[in-house]
Short mmCIF file of C-alpha atoms in Angstrom, two decimals:
data_model
loop_
_atom_site.label_atom_id
_atom_site.label_comp_id
_atom_site.label_asym_id
_atom_site.label_seq_id
_atom_site.Cartn_x
_atom_site.Cartn_y
_atom_site.Cartn_z
CA MET L 745 8.48 33.62 41.81
CA ALA L 746 5.16 33.65 43.69
CA SER L 747 5.64 37.26 44.97
CA GLU L 748 6.52 38.43 41.45
CA LEU L 749 3.42 36.68 39.97
CA GLN L 750 1.20 38.06 42.69
CA SER L 751 2.38 41.56 41.99
CA LYS L 752 1.58 41.06 38.28
CA PHE L 753 -1.77 39.51 39.24
CA TYR L 754 -2.90 42.65 41.04
CA LEU L 755 -1.50 44.81 38.27
CA MET L 756 -3.65 42.90 35.77
CA LEU L 757 -6.66 43.72 37.95
CA GLY L 758 -5.80 47.40 37.76
CA ILE L 759 -4.54 47.66 41.35
CA THR L 760 -1.38 49.72 41.45
CA HIS L 761 -1.26 50.85 45.03
CA ASP L 762 0.21 48.84 47.91
CA ILE L 763 -2.00 45.90 48.97
CA LYS L 764 -2.32 45.85 52.72
CA ARG L 765 -4.62 42.84 53.00
CA THR L 766 -4.47 40.56 49.97
CA LYS L 767 -7.76 38.92 49.06
CA PHE L 768 -6.32 36.14 46.86
CA LEU L 769 -3.91 33.37 47.64
CA LEU L 770 -1.46 32.45 44.86
CA THR L 771 -0.12 28.91 45.03
CA VAL L 772 2.86 27.77 43.05
CA GLY L 773 4.08 24.20 43.06
CA LEU L 774 1.72 22.50 45.52
CA LEU L 775 0.11 20.70 42.59
CA PRO L 776 2.03 19.73 39.42
CA MET L 777 2.89 22.89 37.47
CA LYS L 778 2.98 20.99 34.08
CA THR L 779 5.77 23.35 33.00
CA ILE L 780 6.55 23.60 29.30
CA TYR L 781 9.32 25.52 27.57
CA GLU L 782 8.91 27.18 24.16
CA ASP L 783 10.75 30.03 22.36
CA GLY L 784 12.73 31.01 25.49
CA TYR L 785 9.61 31.17 27.69
CA ALA L 786 8.43 28.82 30.45
CA PHE L 787 4.73 28.25 30.92
CA ALA L 788 3.26 26.66 34.11
CA LEU L 789 0.03 26.18 35.96
CA VAL L 790 -0.50 28.35 39.02
CA TYR L 791 -3.51 28.37 41.27
CA ILE L 792 -5.34 31.41 42.57
CA THR L 793 -7.69 31.00 45.55
CA ASN L 794 -10.35 33.64 45.93
CA PRO L 795 -11.74 34.97 49.26
CA VAL L 796 -14.46 32.29 49.41
CA ALA L 797 -11.88 29.46 48.97
CA VAL L 798 -12.51 28.60 45.33
CA ALA L 799 -9.23 27.90 43.46
CA THR L 800 -8.81 28.32 39.70
CA SER L 801 -5.80 27.39 37.63
CA LEU L 802 -4.10 29.93 35.42
CA THR L 803 -1.13 29.77 33.15
CA ALA L 804 1.80 31.94 34.19
CA TYR L 805 4.95 32.56 32.14
CA TRP L 806 8.46 33.65 32.81
CA LYS L 807 11.34 34.52 30.51
CA PRO L 808 14.90 35.25 31.60
CA LEU L 809 15.97 38.67 30.35
CA THR L 810 19.57 37.51 30.06
CA ASN L 811 21.01 34.74 27.89
CA ILE L 812 20.03 32.10 30.43
CA ASN L 813 17.87 29.26 29.15
CA ALA L 814 14.35 29.32 30.73
CA GLU L 815 14.68 25.59 31.55
CA ILE L 816 17.60 26.13 33.93
CA ALA L 817 16.40 29.44 35.40
CA PRO L 818 14.72 27.81 38.44
CA GLU L 819 18.04 26.32 39.44
CA LEU L 820 19.74 29.76 39.59
CA ASP L 821 19.34 32.60 42.03
CA ILE L 822 17.92 35.09 39.51
CA TRP L 823 14.24 35.18 40.53
CA ASN L 824 13.39 38.85 40.52
CA ASN L 825 11.80 41.25 38.06
CA GLU L 826 15.22 42.72 37.02
CA ASN L 827 16.37 39.41 35.61
CA ILE L 828 13.15 37.59 34.59
CA GLU L 829 9.94 38.85 33.04
CA PHE L 830 6.84 37.45 34.72
CA GLY L 831 3.27 37.50 33.50
CA TRP L 832 -0.01 35.82 32.85
CA CYS L 833 -1.22 34.15 29.68
CA THR L 834 -4.48 34.56 27.73
CA ASP L 835 -6.47 32.33 30.13
CA PHE L 836 -6.27 35.18 32.68
CA ASN L 837 -9.82 36.63 33.01
CA ALA L 838 -9.96 39.61 35.37
CA GLU L 839 -13.78 39.25 35.56
CA ASN L 840 -13.29 36.12 37.61
CA TYR L 841 -11.59 38.20 40.34
CA THR L 842 -12.81 41.79 40.22
CA PRO L 843 -16.15 41.06 42.03
CA TYR L 844 -14.16 40.31 45.18
CA LEU L 845 -12.52 43.70 45.06
CA LYS L 846 -15.70 45.64 45.44
CA PRO L 847 -16.32 47.61 48.67
CA ARG L 848 -17.74 45.72 51.63
CA ASN L 849 -21.49 45.50 52.11
CA ILE L 850 -22.28 45.90 55.79
CA TYR L 851 -25.45 45.60 57.88
CA SER L 852 -25.12 47.84 60.87
CA LYS L 853 -25.70 46.78 64.49
CA GLN L 854 -28.96 48.71 64.50
CA GLN L 855 -30.28 47.16 61.33
CA ASN L 856 -30.07 43.64 62.73
CA ASN L 857 -30.43 44.46 66.42
CA THR L 858 -27.04 42.77 67.17
CA SER L 859 -23.85 43.74 68.98
CA PHE L 860 -21.76 43.18 65.87
CA LEU L 861 -21.55 44.21 62.21
CA ILE L 862 -22.52 41.75 59.46
CA GLU L 863 -20.53 41.88 56.20
CA TYR L 864 -22.19 40.19 53.26
CA ASP L 865 -21.51 39.36 49.68
CA TYR L 866 -24.13 37.78 47.46
CA THR L 867 -21.82 37.12 44.46
CA THR L 868 -21.58 33.44 45.36
CA TYR L 869 -25.33 32.91 45.99
CA PRO L 870 -26.75 30.27 46.51
CA ASP L 871 -23.52 29.09 48.10
CA LEU L 872 -22.92 30.35 51.60
CA ALA L 873 -19.66 30.97 53.31
CA PHE L 874 -19.32 32.30 56.86
CA THR L 875 -16.30 34.00 58.34
CA ILE L 876 -16.23 35.32 61.86
CA CYS L 877 -13.68 38.07 62.58
CA CYS L 878 -13.31 39.48 66.03
CA SER L 879 -12.22 43.07 66.43
CA GLU L 880 -10.85 42.52 69.92
CA LYS L 881 -9.54 39.59 71.93
CA ASN L 882 -12.03 38.02 74.27
CA THR L 883 -10.36 36.87 77.47
CA GLN L 884 -13.45 36.09 79.48
CA ARG L 885 -14.50 32.43 79.96
CA ARG L 886 -17.96 31.24 80.55
CA ASN L 887 -18.62 28.33 82.85
#
């Protein structure tokens, strides 16, 4: 279910190519999903965590494409896009996620007189988040 919803999530953002490094974490079932069933559809809360670790809840839906009742679908082994339609409801707002898809902003080593690149993103200003990513493994120890 999570992989099908994540695929639909990126499709709703207009991304159709293969995602090598996903920027968002989709969480299903860690918190109560508050699932409701109506007109053959199931609706549940799912959480999307953005790259700066802010989670938002969204309503996802699924509907079996066969004569199976949506209420018993989770008990069966039919969780794929050939047997169930997955999607997002009207509370999906792509503008909450598209700023994180923009190309990276980088200060060069020369600009800051450092031995490393600095990637920055001011979309969360005044909040700050730091992530340190090493491009190679450091095996030297300092005493």
